[in-house]
CSV table of C-alpha atoms in Angstrom, one decimal:
chain,number,residue,atom,x,y,z
A,13,MET,CA,86.7,-117.6,-68.3
A,14,LYS,CA,83.7,-116.2,-66.4
A,15,VAL,CA,80.2,-117.4,-67.1
A,16,GLN,CA,77.5,-114.8,-67.2
A,17,THR,CA,75.0,-115.4,-64.5
A,18,ARG,CA,71.9,-113.5,-63.6
A,19,ARG,CA,69.7,-113.0,-60.5
A,20,ALA,CA,67.0,-115.6,-60.1
A,21,SER,CA,63.6,-114.3,-61.1
A,22,ALA,CA,60.2,-115.6,-60.2
A,23,LYS,CA,60.3,-117.7,-63.3
A,24,VAL,CA,63.3,-119.8,-62.2
A,25,PRO,CA,62.2,-122.9,-60.3
A,26,HIS,CA,64.0,-123.5,-57.0
A,27,GLU,CA,66.4,-126.4,-57.2
A,28,ALA,CA,64.9,-128.2,-54.2
A,29,ASP,CA,61.6,-128.3,-56.0
A,30,THR,CA,63.1,-129.4,-59.3
A,31,LEU,CA,66.1,-131.8,-58.7
A,32,SER,CA,65.1,-135.3,-57.6
A,33,PHE,CA,67.9,-135.7,-55.1
A,34,MET,CA,67.0,-132.6,-53.1
A,35,HIS,CA,64.2,-131.5,-50.8
A,36,ARG,CA,63.1,-128.7,-48.6
A,37,LYS,CA,63.6,-129.6,-44.9
A,38,MET,CA,60.6,-129.4,-42.6
A,39,PRO,CA,59.3,-127.3,-41.0
A,40,ALA,CA,59.2,-124.8,-43.8
A,41,GLY,CA,62.1,-122.4,-43.7
A,42,SER,CA,64.5,-124.8,-42.0
A,43,GLY,CA,66.7,-125.2,-45.0
A,44,ILE,CA,67.5,-127.5,-47.9
A,45,CYS,CA,68.7,-131.1,-48.0
A,46,TYR,CA,71.0,-131.0,-51.0
A,47,TRP,CA,71.8,-134.7,-51.2
A,48,ASN,CA,69.1,-137.2,-50.3
A,49,VAL,CA,70.3,-140.3,-52.1
A,50,GLU,CA,70.7,-143.8,-50.7
A,51,SER,CA,73.3,-146.3,-51.9
A,52,SER,CA,72.1,-149.7,-53.2
A,53,GLY,CA,75.4,-151.2,-52.1
A,54,HIS,CA,76.2,-152.2,-55.6
A,55,PHE,CA,79.0,-150.0,-56.8
A,56,GLY,CA,78.3,-150.3,-60.6
A,57,LYS,CA,74.6,-149.5,-60.2
A,58,ASP,CA,75.4,-146.7,-57.8
A,59,CYS,CA,77.8,-145.2,-60.3
A,60,ASP,CA,75.2,-145.3,-63.0
A,61,LYS,CA,72.7,-143.6,-60.7
A,62,GLY,CA,75.3,-140.9,-59.9
A,63,HIS,CA,75.9,-140.3,-63.6
A,64,GLU,CA,72.2,-139.9,-64.1
A,65,LEU,CA,71.8,-137.4,-61.2
A,66,ALA,CA,74.8,-135.4,-62.4
A,67,ARG,CA,73.2,-135.0,-65.8
A,68,GLU,CA,70.0,-133.9,-64.1
A,69,TYR,CA,72.1,-131.3,-62.1
A,70,LEU,CA,74.0,-130.2,-65.2
A,71,ASP,CA,70.8,-129.7,-67.2
A,72,TYR,CA,69.4,-127.6,-64.4
A,73,ILE,CA,72.3,-125.3,-64.1
A,74,GLY,CA,72.6,-125.1,-67.9
A,75,ARG,CA,68.9,-124.0,-68.1
A,76,HIS,CA,69.2,-121.7,-65.1
A,77,PRO,CA,72.6,-120.1,-64.9
A,78,THR,CA,71.8,-117.9,-61.8
A,79,ASN,CA,74.0,-116.5,-59.1
A,80,GLY,CA,72.6,-119.1,-56.7
A,81,ALA,CA,73.5,-121.9,-59.1
A,82,THR,CA,77.2,-120.9,-58.9
A,83,THR,CA,77.3,-122.2,-55.3
A,84,LEU,CA,75.0,-125.2,-55.7
A,85,LEU,CA,77.7,-127.8,-56.4
A,86,GLY,CA,79.5,-126.8,-53.1
A,87,CYS,CA,76.2,-127.3,-51.2
A,88,ILE,CA,75.7,-130.7,-52.8
A,89,VAL,CA,79.2,-131.9,-51.9
A,90,ASN,CA,78.9,-130.6,-48.4
A,91,ASP,CA,75.7,-132.7,-47.9
A,92,MET,CA,77.4,-135.7,-49.5
A,93,VAL,CA,80.2,-135.5,-47.0
A,94,ARG,CA,77.8,-135.0,-44.1
A,95,LEU,CA,75.7,-138.0,-45.2
A,96,ARG,CA,78.7,-140.4,-45.7
A,97,GLN,CA,80.5,-140.1,-42.4
A,98,GLU,CA,81.2,-143.8,-42.0
A,99,GLU,CA,84.1,-145.5,-43.6
A,100,ARG,CA,83.2,-148.3,-46.1
A,101,LEU,CA,85.3,-151.4,-46.0
A,102,PRO,CA,87.2,-152.9,-47.7
A,103,SER,CA,87.9,-149.8,-49.8
A,104,ARG,CA,88.1,-147.5,-46.8
A,105,ASN,CA,86.2,-144.9,-48.9
A,106,HIS,CA,83.6,-142.7,-47.4
A,107,LEU,CA,81.7,-142.0,-50.6
A,108,THR,CA,79.6,-144.6,-52.4
A,109,GLY,CA,79.4,-145.2,-56.1
A,110,VAL,CA,76.5,-142.7,-56.2
A,111,GLU,CA,78.7,-139.8,-55.1
A,112,ILE,CA,81.8,-141.0,-57.1
A,113,GLY,CA,79.6,-141.4,-60.2
A,114,PHE,CA,78.0,-137.9,-59.7
A,115,LEU,CA,81.4,-136.2,-59.2
A,116,GLY,CA,83.0,-138.1,-62.1
A,117,GLU,CA,80.3,-137.1,-64.5
A,118,VAL,CA,80.4,-133.4,-63.5
A,119,ASN,CA,84.2,-133.5,-63.9
A,120,ARG,CA,83.8,-135.2,-67.4
A,121,TYR,CA,81.6,-132.3,-68.5
A,122,ALA,CA,83.9,-129.7,-67.0
A,123,MET,CA,86.8,-131.2,-68.8
A,124,ALA,CA,84.9,-131.3,-72.1
A,125,THR,CA,83.9,-127.7,-71.7
A,126,MET,CA,87.4,-126.6,-70.9
A,127,VAL,CA,88.8,-128.5,-73.9
A,128,ALA,CA,86.4,-126.5,-76.1
A,129,VAL,CA,87.3,-123.2,-74.4
A,130,VAL,CA,91.0,-123.8,-74.8
A,131,LYS,CA,90.6,-124.8,-78.4
A,132,THR,CA,88.4,-121.8,-79.1
A,133,LYS,CA,90.1,-119.1,-77.1
A,134,GLY,CA,93.7,-120.3,-76.8
A,135,ASN,CA,93.6,-120.2,-73.0
A,136,PRO,CA,91.0,-120.3,-70.3
A,137,GLU,CA,91.2,-116.6,-69.6
A,138,GLY,CA,90.6,-115.6,-73.2
A,139,GLY,CA,93.0,-114.4,-75.9
A,140,VAL,CA,95.8,-116.3,-77.6
A,141,ALA,CA,98.0,-118.6,-75.6
């Protein structure tokens, strides 16, 4: 199922100016930091923070379904990976609870959406299964 997107107009705020975990790099024009989040070192608290940031992201893309927003998650994940190069012991994971919580919450919403789509349409491409 394709989601209808639109070109961003002057009325749509830039994600780096809206989302708390992003910022514009300096000097001006040198890009966007899509994931600027520090881990507290406490997995449970970090997961809660990740869930909160995911809901912030989901609210943004729900309110602004632009062509640019369709690539936003990939940019966020790319910066997550770039930030978390070191392996964490004893789990041997690279991601912290913040990233795991963020991605888990986005996945939970994606699953809920697809359950509704499949129940309504019969299959994800539309029509009857």
